Short mmCIF file of C-alpha atoms in Angstrom, two decimals:
data_model
loop_
_atom_site.label_atom_id
_atom_site.label_comp_id
_atom_site.label_asym_id
_atom_site.label_seq_id
_atom_site.Cartn_x
_atom_site.Cartn_y
_atom_site.Cartn_z
CA UNK A 1 -0.27 -0.06 -0.19
CA UNK A 2 1.68 3.72 -0.95
CA UNK A 3 2.41 5.65 2.16
CA UNK A 4 -0.34 9.02 2.87
CA UNK A 5 2.39 11.38 0.95
CA UNK A 6 2.27 9.68 -2.53
CA UNK A 7 -1.45 9.53 -2.73
CA UNK A 8 -2.16 11.99 -5.70
CA UNK A 9 -5.38 14.26 -5.46
CA UNK A 10 -8.41 13.61 -8.09
CA UNK A 11 -7.81 16.95 -9.11
CA UNK A 12 -4.36 17.07 -9.66
CA UNK A 13 -5.02 13.59 -11.63
CA UNK A 14 -7.25 15.21 -14.11
CA UNK A 15 -4.79 18.50 -14.31
CA UNK A 16 -1.80 15.64 -15.67
CA UNK A 17 -4.23 13.56 -17.63
CA UNK A 18 -4.76 16.65 -20.05
CA UNK A 19 -1.38 16.79 -20.55
CA UNK A 20 -1.65 13.34 -22.31
CA UNK A 21 -1.29 13.38 -26.07
CA UNK A 22 -1.79 9.67 -26.51
CA UNK A 23 -1.90 8.92 -30.22
CA UNK A 24 0.86 11.91 -30.75
CA UNK A 25 3.12 10.23 -28.13
CA UNK A 26 2.13 6.25 -29.40
CA UNK A 27 2.85 7.83 -32.72
CA UNK A 28 6.41 9.39 -31.72
CA UNK A 29 7.60 6.30 -30.14
CA UNK A 30 6.84 4.33 -33.17
CA UNK A 31 8.46 6.82 -35.74
CA UNK A 32 11.62 7.02 -32.44
CA UNK A 33 12.36 3.16 -32.89
CA UNK A 34 11.20 2.25 -36.03
CA UNK A 35 11.12 5.09 -38.83
CA UNK A 36 11.05 2.98 -41.70
CA UNK A 37 7.83 0.50 -40.58
CA UNK A 38 5.69 1.87 -43.36
CA UNK A 39 8.29 0.63 -45.97
CA UNK A 40 8.75 -2.59 -44.50
CA UNK A 41 5.39 -3.14 -44.30
CA UNK A 42 5.25 -2.26 -48.17
CA UNK A 43 7.87 -4.45 -49.31
CA UNK A 44 6.22 -7.55 -47.88
CA UNK A 45 5.03 -9.78 -50.72
CA UNK A 46 1.41 -8.76 -51.42
CA UNK A 47 -0.82 -11.26 -52.01
CA UNK A 48 -3.64 -9.39 -53.51
CA UNK A 49 -4.46 -8.91 -57.51
CA UNK A 50 -3.05 -5.64 -57.70
CA UNK A 51 -5.85 -4.47 -60.34
CA UNK A 52 -8.61 -4.88 -57.19
CA UNK A 53 -6.15 -3.17 -54.20
CA UNK A 54 -7.85 0.56 -52.69
CA UNK A 55 -5.59 0.07 -49.89
CA UNK A 56 -1.99 -0.11 -49.34
CA UNK A 57 -0.36 -2.84 -47.53
CA UNK A 58 0.69 -0.50 -44.47
CA UNK A 59 -2.69 0.74 -43.95
CA UNK A 60 -4.53 -2.68 -43.51
CA UNK A 61 -1.25 -3.65 -41.06
CA UNK A 62 -1.24 -0.36 -39.19
CA UNK A 63 -5.05 -0.72 -38.94
CA UNK A 64 -4.63 -4.34 -37.57
CA UNK A 65 -1.66 -2.94 -34.90
CA UNK A 66 -4.13 -0.35 -33.63
CA UNK A 67 -7.02 -2.55 -32.91
CA UNK A 68 -4.61 -4.23 -30.70
CA UNK A 69 -2.76 -1.31 -28.95
CA UNK A 70 -6.23 0.16 -28.26
CA UNK A 71 -7.65 -2.96 -26.78
CA UNK A 72 -10.99 -3.39 -29.36
CA UNK A 73 -11.78 -6.65 -28.78
CA UNK A 74 -13.65 -7.84 -32.22
CA UNK A 75 -13.56 -7.03 -35.72
CA UNK A 76 -16.76 -5.79 -36.02
CA UNK A 77 -16.13 -3.20 -32.99
CA UNK A 78 -12.66 -2.10 -35.12
CA UNK A 79 -14.93 -0.63 -37.73
CA UNK A 80 -17.58 1.31 -35.49
CA UNK A 81 -14.26 2.17 -33.02
CA UNK A 82 -12.30 3.86 -35.81
CA UNK A 83 -15.17 5.46 -37.94
CA UNK A 84 -13.68 8.73 -37.35
CA UNK A 85 -12.52 11.58 -39.17
CA UNK A 86 -9.60 12.04 -36.83
CA UNK A 87 -8.99 8.26 -37.29
CA UNK A 88 -8.62 8.52 -41.29
CA UNK A 89 -6.33 11.39 -40.96
CA UNK A 90 -4.10 9.41 -38.27
CA UNK A 91 -3.57 6.83 -40.32
CA UNK A 92 -2.87 8.46 -43.08
CA UNK A 93 0.02 10.00 -41.61
CA UNK A 94 1.14 6.40 -39.85
CA UNK A 95 0.99 4.64 -43.19
CA UNK A 96 2.20 7.30 -45.13
CA UNK A 97 -0.59 6.98 -47.42
CA UNK A 98 -1.63 10.41 -48.55
CA UNK A 99 -4.68 9.08 -50.73
CA UNK A 100 -6.34 7.08 -47.74
CA UNK A 101 -9.76 9.00 -47.51
CA UNK A 102 -11.59 6.16 -45.77
CA UNK A 103 -11.20 3.27 -42.79
CA UNK A 104 -10.73 -0.07 -44.61
CA UNK A 105 -13.84 -2.65 -43.71
CA UNK A 106 -13.32 -5.23 -41.65
CA UNK A 107 -13.76 -7.74 -43.82
CA UNK A 108 -11.20 -6.17 -46.02
CA UNK A 109 -8.45 -6.53 -43.20
CA UNK A 110 -9.56 -10.23 -42.77
CA UNK A 111 -9.27 -10.99 -46.61
CA UNK A 112 -6.01 -9.59 -46.90
CA UNK A 113 -5.07 -11.72 -43.78
CA UNK A 114 -6.41 -14.96 -45.31
CA UNK A 115 -3.88 -14.47 -48.21
CA UNK A 116 -1.05 -12.65 -46.68
CA UNK A 117 1.81 -15.59 -45.74
CA UNK A 118 2.43 -15.89 -41.87
CA UNK A 119 6.15 -15.16 -42.81
CA UNK A 120 5.40 -11.89 -44.05
CA UNK A 121 4.63 -10.37 -40.65
CA UNK A 122 7.14 -12.83 -38.62
CA UNK A 123 10.03 -10.58 -41.31
CA UNK A 124 8.38 -7.75 -40.29
CA UNK A 125 8.91 -8.57 -36.20
CA UNK A 126 12.45 -9.67 -37.40
CA UNK A 127 13.30 -6.44 -38.81
CA UNK A 128 11.89 -4.48 -36.12
CA UNK A 129 13.82 -6.80 -32.83
CA UNK A 130 16.92 -6.50 -34.88
CA UNK A 131 16.48 -2.79 -34.99
CA UNK A 132 16.17 -2.34 -31.16
CA UNK A 133 19.19 -5.18 -30.68
CA UNK A 134 21.50 -2.69 -32.74
CA UNK A 135 20.33 0.43 -31.45
CA UNK A 136 22.48 -0.82 -28.26
CA UNK A 137 19.51 1.18 -25.66
CA UNK A 138 18.73 -2.78 -24.20
CA UNK A 139 22.88 -3.70 -23.62
CA UNK A 140 22.13 -3.26 -20.28
CA UNK A 141 19.75 -5.99 -20.09
CA UNK A 142 22.01 -8.98 -21.25
CA UNK A 143 22.91 -11.75 -18.51
CA UNK A 144 26.38 -11.51 -17.06
CA UNK A 145 26.68 -8.67 -19.72
CA UNK A 146 27.02 -11.08 -22.41
CA UNK A 147 24.05 -13.20 -23.04
CA UNK A 148 20.86 -12.29 -24.40
CA UNK A 149 18.14 -13.78 -22.59
CA UNK A 150 15.35 -16.10 -24.54
CA UNK A 151 12.40 -17.43 -22.81
CA UNK A 152 10.59 -20.79 -24.29
CA UNK A 153 6.87 -20.74 -23.31
CA UNK A 154 3.52 -22.28 -24.72
CA UNK A 155 0.07 -22.01 -24.14
CA UNK A 156 -3.30 -22.60 -25.99
CA UNK A 157 -5.03 -19.82 -28.01
CA UNK A 158 -7.97 -21.50 -29.52
CA UNK A 159 -10.18 -24.34 -28.51
CA UNK A 160 -13.36 -25.65 -30.48
CA UNK A 161 -15.95 -27.96 -29.08
CA UNK A 162 -15.35 -29.43 -33.10
CA UNK A 163 -12.67 -30.16 -35.31
CA UNK A 164 -12.39 -26.60 -36.78
CA UNK A 165 -9.40 -27.80 -39.48
CA UNK A 166 -7.11 -30.67 -40.16
CA UNK A 167 -4.40 -28.58 -38.40
CA UNK A 168 -6.02 -28.79 -34.92
CA UNK A 169 -4.66 -30.60 -31.92
CA UNK A 170 -7.26 -33.18 -29.97
CA UNK A 171 -7.38 -34.08 -26.19
CA UNK A 172 -10.03 -36.75 -24.39
CA UNK A 173 -11.51 -35.88 -21.01
CA UNK A 174 -13.90 -37.69 -19.29
CA UNK A 175 -17.06 -35.84 -17.40
CA UNK A 176 -18.62 -36.16 -14.08
CA UNK A 177 -20.98 -38.93 -15.58
CA UNK A 178 -17.79 -40.88 -17.18
CA UNK A 179 -18.59 -40.26 -20.37
CA UNK A 180 -15.85 -38.74 -22.71
CA UNK A 181 -15.52 -36.06 -24.68
CA UNK A 182 -13.08 -34.80 -27.34
CA UNK A 183 -11.87 -31.43 -27.52
CA UNK A 184 -9.98 -29.53 -30.21
CA UNK A 185 -7.53 -26.55 -29.76
CA UNK A 186 -4.63 -24.52 -31.10
CA UNK A 187 -0.96 -24.12 -29.67
CA UNK A 188 1.74 -22.06 -30.01
CA UNK A 189 5.33 -21.85 -28.61
CA UNK A 190 6.79 -18.37 -28.31
CA UNK A 191 10.50 -17.51 -27.73
CA UNK A 192 10.66 -14.15 -25.42
CA UNK A 193 13.51 -11.81 -25.76
CA UNK A 194 14.15 -10.15 -22.31
CA UNK A 195 15.67 -6.69 -23.60
CA UNK A 196 14.79 -5.11 -19.61
CA UNK A 197 13.09 -5.85 -16.53
CA UNK A 198 10.06 -4.70 -18.01
CA UNK A 199 10.24 -4.92 -21.79
CA UNK A 200 9.69 -8.75 -22.92
CA UNK A 201 8.90 -9.12 -26.58
CA UNK A 202 8.50 -11.91 -29.14
CA UNK A 203 11.73 -12.92 -30.73
CA UNK A 204 9.92 -16.01 -32.47
CA UNK A 205 6.68 -17.84 -32.62
CA UNK A 206 6.41 -21.52 -33.45
CA UNK A 207 2.77 -22.85 -34.29
CA UNK A 208 2.05 -26.19 -32.59
CA UNK A 209 -0.12 -28.29 -34.93
CA UNK A 210 -0.51 -31.55 -36.86
CA UNK A 211 0.10 -31.85 -40.50
CA UNK A 212 -3.03 -33.57 -40.98
CA UNK A 213 -5.87 -35.22 -38.85
CA UNK A 214 -5.04 -38.52 -39.18
CA UNK A 215 -1.85 -38.20 -37.85
CA UNK A 216 -0.52 -41.15 -35.59
CA UNK A 217 1.39 -38.92 -33.67
CA UNK A 218 0.23 -35.58 -32.71
CA UNK A 219 2.73 -32.38 -32.38
CA UNK A 220 3.71 -31.18 -29.26
CA UNK A 221 5.82 -28.61 -27.63
CA UNK A 222 9.16 -30.16 -27.71
CA UNK A 223 9.12 -30.71 -31.44
CA UNK A 224 7.77 -27.26 -31.75
CA UNK A 225 11.16 -26.14 -29.48
CA UNK A 226 13.37 -27.82 -32.34
CA UNK A 227 11.72 -26.34 -35.40
CA UNK A 228 11.69 -22.73 -33.45
CA UNK A 229 15.58 -22.88 -32.65
CA UNK A 230 16.42 -23.90 -35.42
CA UNK A 231 14.98 -21.03 -37.45
CA UNK A 232 16.30 -19.04 -34.48
CA UNK A 233 19.41 -19.80 -35.56
CA UNK A 234 19.46 -18.80 -39.07
CA UNK A 235 17.83 -15.25 -38.44
CA UNK A 236 20.25 -14.60 -35.68
CA UNK A 237 23.45 -16.63 -36.63
CA UNK A 238 25.77 -14.69 -34.13
CA UNK A 239 23.50 -13.35 -31.48
CA UNK A 240 24.78 -14.77 -28.11
CA UNK A 241 21.77 -16.14 -26.57
CA UNK A 242 20.79 -17.77 -23.14
CA UNK A 243 17.68 -20.45 -23.42
CA UNK A 244 15.89 -20.40 -20.41
CA UNK A 245 12.74 -22.86 -20.08
CA UNK A 246 11.08 -25.14 -17.33
CA UNK A 247 11.84 -28.64 -16.70
CA UNK A 248 10.49 -29.94 -19.81
CA UNK A 249 13.22 -28.61 -21.94
CA UNK A 250 16.35 -30.43 -18.95
CA UNK A 251 16.91 -33.07 -21.18
CA UNK A 252 20.01 -33.67 -22.98
CA UNK A 253 19.10 -33.60 -26.60
CA UNK A 254 17.78 -29.91 -26.20
CA UNK A 255 20.98 -29.18 -24.33
CA UNK A 256 22.78 -30.57 -27.24
CA UNK A 257 21.11 -28.17 -29.77
CA UNK A 258 22.09 -25.09 -27.86
CA UNK A 259 25.64 -26.54 -27.54
CA UNK A 260 25.79 -26.98 -31.44
CA UNK A 261 24.28 -23.53 -32.09
CA UNK A 262 26.74 -21.83 -29.69
CA UNK A 263 23.98 -20.83 -27.23
CA UNK A 264 24.05 -21.19 -23.38
CA UNK A 265 21.10 -22.50 -20.96
CA UNK A 266 19.29 -22.37 -17.89
CA UNK A 267 16.54 -24.79 -17.21
CA UNK A 268 14.29 -25.86 -14.05
CA UNK A 269 16.16 -28.72 -12.15
CA UNK A 270 13.73 -31.61 -11.32
CA UNK A 271 14.93 -34.85 -9.96
CA UNK A 272 11.74 -36.58 -12.28
CA UNK A 273 13.54 -35.02 -15.16
CA UNK A 274 17.77 -35.42 -14.17
CA UNK A 275 17.97 -37.88 -11.27
CA UNK A 276 21.45 -38.77 -11.42
CA UNK A 277 22.45 -34.90 -11.61
CA UNK A 278 20.60 -34.19 -9.00
CA UNK A 279 22.30 -37.06 -6.89
CA UNK A 280 25.77 -35.70 -7.94
CA UNK A 281 24.75 -32.34 -7.19
CA UNK A 282 24.13 -33.42 -2.89
CA UNK A 283 27.01 -35.44 -3.11
CA UNK A 284 29.41 -32.48 -4.34
CA UNK A 285 27.06 -30.12 -2.33
CA UNK A 286 28.13 -32.23 1.01
CA UNK A 287 32.10 -32.11 -0.07
CA UNK A 288 32.69 -28.26 -1.00
CA UNK A 289 31.17 -24.76 0.99
CA UNK A 290 29.97 -23.26 -2.72
CA UNK A 291 26.79 -21.29 -0.54
CA UNK A 292 26.31 -17.29 -0.54
CA UNK A 293 24.33 -16.21 2.47
CA UNK A 294 21.74 -13.42 2.43
CA UNK A 295 21.37 -12.81 -1.27
CA UNK A 296 18.10 -11.71 -3.31
CA UNK A 297 14.98 -10.06 -2.26
CA UNK A 298 14.43 -12.81 0.47
CA UNK A 299 17.83 -12.32 1.63
CA UNK A 300 17.68 -16.29 1.00
CA UNK A 301 21.02 -18.77 0.77
CA UNK A 302 22.28 -19.72 -2.84
CA UNK A 303 24.09 -22.96 -3.65
CA UNK A 304 25.91 -24.56 -6.55
CA UNK A 305 28.18 -27.01 -7.97
CA UNK A 306 29.89 -27.22 -11.40
CA UNK A 307 30.62 -29.89 -13.68
CA UNK A 308 27.72 -32.35 -12.20
CA UNK A 309 28.00 -34.10 -15.31
CA UNK A 310 31.32 -35.61 -15.11
CA UNK A 311 30.16 -37.21 -11.53
CA UNK A 312 26.53 -37.96 -13.19
CA UNK A 313 28.18 -39.54 -16.57
CA UNK A 314 26.49 -36.74 -18.35
CA UNK A 315 27.59 -35.93 -21.87
CA UNK A 316 26.03 -32.56 -22.01
CA UNK A 317 27.57 -29.82 -19.41
CA UNK A 318 25.41 -29.44 -16.32
CA UNK A 319 26.12 -26.89 -13.57
CA UNK A 320 23.47 -26.87 -10.97
CA UNK A 321 22.86 -24.31 -8.77
CA UNK A 322 19.81 -23.98 -6.36
CA UNK A 323 18.52 -21.17 -4.06
CA UNK A 324 16.35 -21.47 -0.67
CA UNK A 325 14.65 -18.92 1.47
CA UNK A 326 11.77 -19.07 4.23
CA UNK A 327 8.34 -17.62 3.92
CA UNK A 328 5.70 -16.57 6.61
CA UNK A 329 2.15 -18.48 5.72
CA UNK A 330 -0.43 -19.22 8.17
CA UNK A 331 1.50 -18.48 11.50
CA UNK A 332 3.86 -21.19 9.90
CA UNK A 333 7.14 -20.78 8.39
CA UNK A 334 7.46 -22.24 5.10
CA UNK A 335 10.52 -22.89 3.07
CA UNK A 336 10.68 -22.32 -0.39
CA UNK A 337 13.27 -24.17 -2.79
CA UNK A 338 14.23 -23.63 -6.45
CA UNK A 339 16.78 -25.89 -8.67
CA UNK A 340 18.52 -24.65 -12.11
CA UNK A 341 20.37 -26.75 -14.16
CA UNK A 342 22.62 -24.27 -16.49
CA UNK A 343 26.06 -24.89 -19.06
CA UNK A 344 27.36 -21.26 -17.91
CA UNK A 345 30.03 -21.87 -14.91
CA UNK A 346 28.97 -20.55 -11.83
CA UNK A 347 30.78 -18.45 -9.18
CA UNK A 348 30.34 -16.95 -5.87
CA UNK A 349 30.11 -13.25 -7.32
CA UNK A 350 27.65 -14.30 -10.22
CA UNK A 351 25.37 -16.74 -8.16
CA UNK A 352 22.74 -13.94 -7.33
CA UNK A 353 22.88 -12.76 -11.06
CA UNK A 354 21.82 -15.89 -12.22
CA UNK A 355 19.10 -16.79 -9.18
CA UNK A 356 17.54 -13.50 -10.22
CA UNK A 357 17.50 -14.62 -13.98
CA UNK A 358 16.59 -18.06 -13.21
CA UNK A 359 13.24 -16.77 -10.95
CA UNK A 360 12.81 -14.21 -13.81
CA UNK A 361 11.68 -16.93 -16.15
CA UNK A 362 8.46 -17.61 -14.07
CA UNK A 363 7.41 -14.39 -13.95
CA UNK A 364 7.79 -13.66 -17.27
CA UNK A 365 6.01 -17.08 -18.89
CA UNK A 366 3.07 -16.07 -16.15
CA UNK A 367 2.54 -12.13 -16.50
CA UNK A 368 3.11 -12.51 -20.44
CA UNK A 369 0.68 -14.68 -21.91
CA UNK A 370 -1.63 -13.61 -18.66
CA UNK A 371 -1.47 -10.10 -20.08
CA UNK A 372 -1.98 -10.99 -23.37
CA UNK A 373 -5.12 -13.38 -22.45
CA UNK A 374 -6.59 -11.31 -19.82
CA UNK A 375 -5.29 -8.04 -20.62
CA UNK A 376 -5.58 -5.50 -23.76
CA UNK A 377 -5.17 -8.06 -26.48
CA UNK A 378 -7.68 -11.09 -25.60
CA UNK A 379 -5.69 -13.20 -27.96
CA UNK A 380 -8.16 -16.57 -27.39
CA UNK A 381 -10.86 -14.34 -29.59
CA UNK A 382 -11.19 -15.49 -32.71
CA UNK A 383 -11.61 -12.55 -35.18
CA UNK A 384 -11.71 -15.39 -38.19
CA UNK A 385 -12.02 -18.95 -38.46
CA UNK A 386 -9.39 -19.29 -41.46
CA UNK A 387 -6.52 -20.85 -40.39
CA UNK A 388 -3.95 -18.38 -41.90
CA UNK A 389 -5.65 -15.37 -40.88
CA UNK A 390 -5.77 -16.66 -37.45
CA UNK A 391 -1.77 -17.00 -37.51
CA UNK A 392 -1.72 -13.44 -38.76
CA UNK A 393 -3.60 -12.00 -36.22
CA UNK A 394 -1.83 -13.22 -33.94
CA UNK A 395 1.34 -12.27 -34.98
CA UNK A 396 0.30 -8.83 -35.61
CA UNK A 397 -0.68 -8.92 -31.73
CA UNK A 398 3.17 -9.86 -31.30
CA UNK A 399 4.22 -6.46 -33.27
CA UNK A 400 1.87 -4.54 -31.62
CA UNK A 401 2.83 -5.48 -28.16
CA UNK A 402 6.45 -4.46 -28.97
CA UNK A 403 5.10 -1.43 -29.81
CA UNK A 404 3.17 -0.93 -26.73
CA UNK A 405 5.71 -2.03 -24.28
CA UNK A 406 7.95 0.70 -25.59
CA UNK A 407 5.33 3.11 -25.22
CA UNK A 408 4.22 2.09 -21.74
CA UNK A 409 8.00 2.00 -20.78
CA UNK A 410 8.39 5.48 -21.59
CA UNK A 411 5.17 7.34 -20.88
CA UNK A 412 6.06 9.47 -17.72
CA UNK A 413 2.43 10.41 -17.42
CA UNK A 414 1.26 6.89 -17.12
CA UNK A 415 4.00 6.23 -14.05
CA UNK A 416 3.13 9.61 -12.54
CA UNK A 417 -0.56 8.36 -11.89
CA UNK A 418 -0.18 5.12 -11.85
CA UNK A 419 -2.59 4.36 -14.45
CA UNK A 420 -2.98 0.82 -15.51
CA UNK A 421 -2.64 -0.48 -18.95
CA UNK A 422 -6.05 -0.98 -19.37
CA UNK A 423 -7.17 1.95 -18.86
CA UNK A 424 -4.28 3.70 -21.16
CA UNK A 425 -5.43 1.57 -23.97
CA UNK A 426 -9.01 3.07 -23.62
CA UNK A 427 -7.36 6.50 -23.41
CA UNK A 428 -5.45 5.99 -26.35
CA UNK A 429 -8.62 4.90 -28.46
CA UNK A 430 -10.46 7.74 -27.48
CA UNK A 431 -7.15 9.91 -28.05
CA UNK A 432 -7.01 8.38 -31.37
CA UNK A 433 -10.96 9.07 -31.98
CA UNK A 434 -10.85 12.73 -30.88
CA UNK A 435 -7.74 14.48 -31.59
CA UNK A 436 -6.88 15.78 -34.67
CA UNK A 437 -2.80 15.44 -35.20
CA UNK A 438 -2.07 19.19 -36.33
CA UNK A 439 1.13 19.96 -38.62
CA UNK A 440 3.20 21.13 -35.48
CA UNK A 441 2.45 17.26 -33.90
CA UNK A 442 4.00 15.63 -37.20
CA UNK A 443 6.89 17.91 -36.95
CA UNK A 444 7.41 16.58 -33.29
CA UNK A 445 6.81 13.24 -34.37
CA UNK A 446 9.70 13.17 -36.74
CA UNK A 447 11.91 15.36 -35.02
CA UNK A 448 14.43 12.74 -33.87
CA UNK A 449 14.79 13.35 -30.20
CA UNK A 450 16.24 10.88 -26.82
CA UNK A 451 14.03 8.62 -25.48
CA UNK A 452 14.07 7.95 -21.56
CA UNK A 453 12.74 3.92 -21.00
CA UNK A 454 12.80 2.48 -17.54
#
């Protein structure tokens, strides 16, 4: 709870909000970090017949990005929300289309996304991520000053009572009456790039789906991870990466992939996954005093052991470390224990940073998809029943999320009044609908300025 002196009076909040030029600030952030974004969009391979096109690709893509950034839930609401002269003028500036005189119809956007190859928005995201990395603004967020943390995380996004397409995954469950039912769903695996503590963006996406409805073995997260990592290596061949994941990935085949690609890794360790390694760690820990007391926010105890793989007879490098602390709960003290496995050599100097990074994976996984499902994007909402359009809608969410995270990390007014992300998105929509961008605003948007992010 805030201290009394930190509370802001309602009258002062209103005065602060009057200074907020949401649409201009959002456009400034887009132009600052991705000045060539309209050009990148129009360079994508257009699947439409040139004889029947009215809108540029930038018109349509920016319309989809604004839908997500402004928390417009459905395609029907998209047209109703942005059918204002102010929105048309703003979209004209964003897309660089001086001939634009009307907002695209939601069916026009869906038709375009049905035809567009998902590799196009994926390629657009790659250009944006590469631009952020080369900008060197986020170098401080690297692990041990060297490695970019990439966190693997999978989740279900669409669910159906009946088979939606041949690519659907299928599961069977038993109800209270003992009757079995089939449920069909689509799942996705994300590789999240940690730029800073508050900015975690999508680096790569792999859709988990069956090749055909009659396959003997369904696609799974492990198979998708191998495909995703292979593609990341091709797209970012020289990027120094540390892969993070839960105990599902703590296997020697996954460690071998990381070693072959020249990457490091940190995986959650459980005895059910690497039993011999856990036994070897206990034996080494009893012989050596590799412990550090009173570290991290809970002032707990950390311990580590290098080269556990040698004792356990494993082929891949396995250095184990753990963290313990006591937590008060219901009048009793409960000990919380974490353990991880990594290829990075552990020392007393880097142990606390390694523990913080490993624990951050859980927070990022939960907050990342939770925000996209229950926050402003509602990624489980089906904007189109076409399989290709569903993928493109999802990828547009990831691109919009990059823009929104940069905007939220910069905007000083949001921090000053402690405004929620949901309210920020709603106010951003009203700003696009009601505020006409002037020539003076355009000059501010296109003038280079220093942007400080927290």
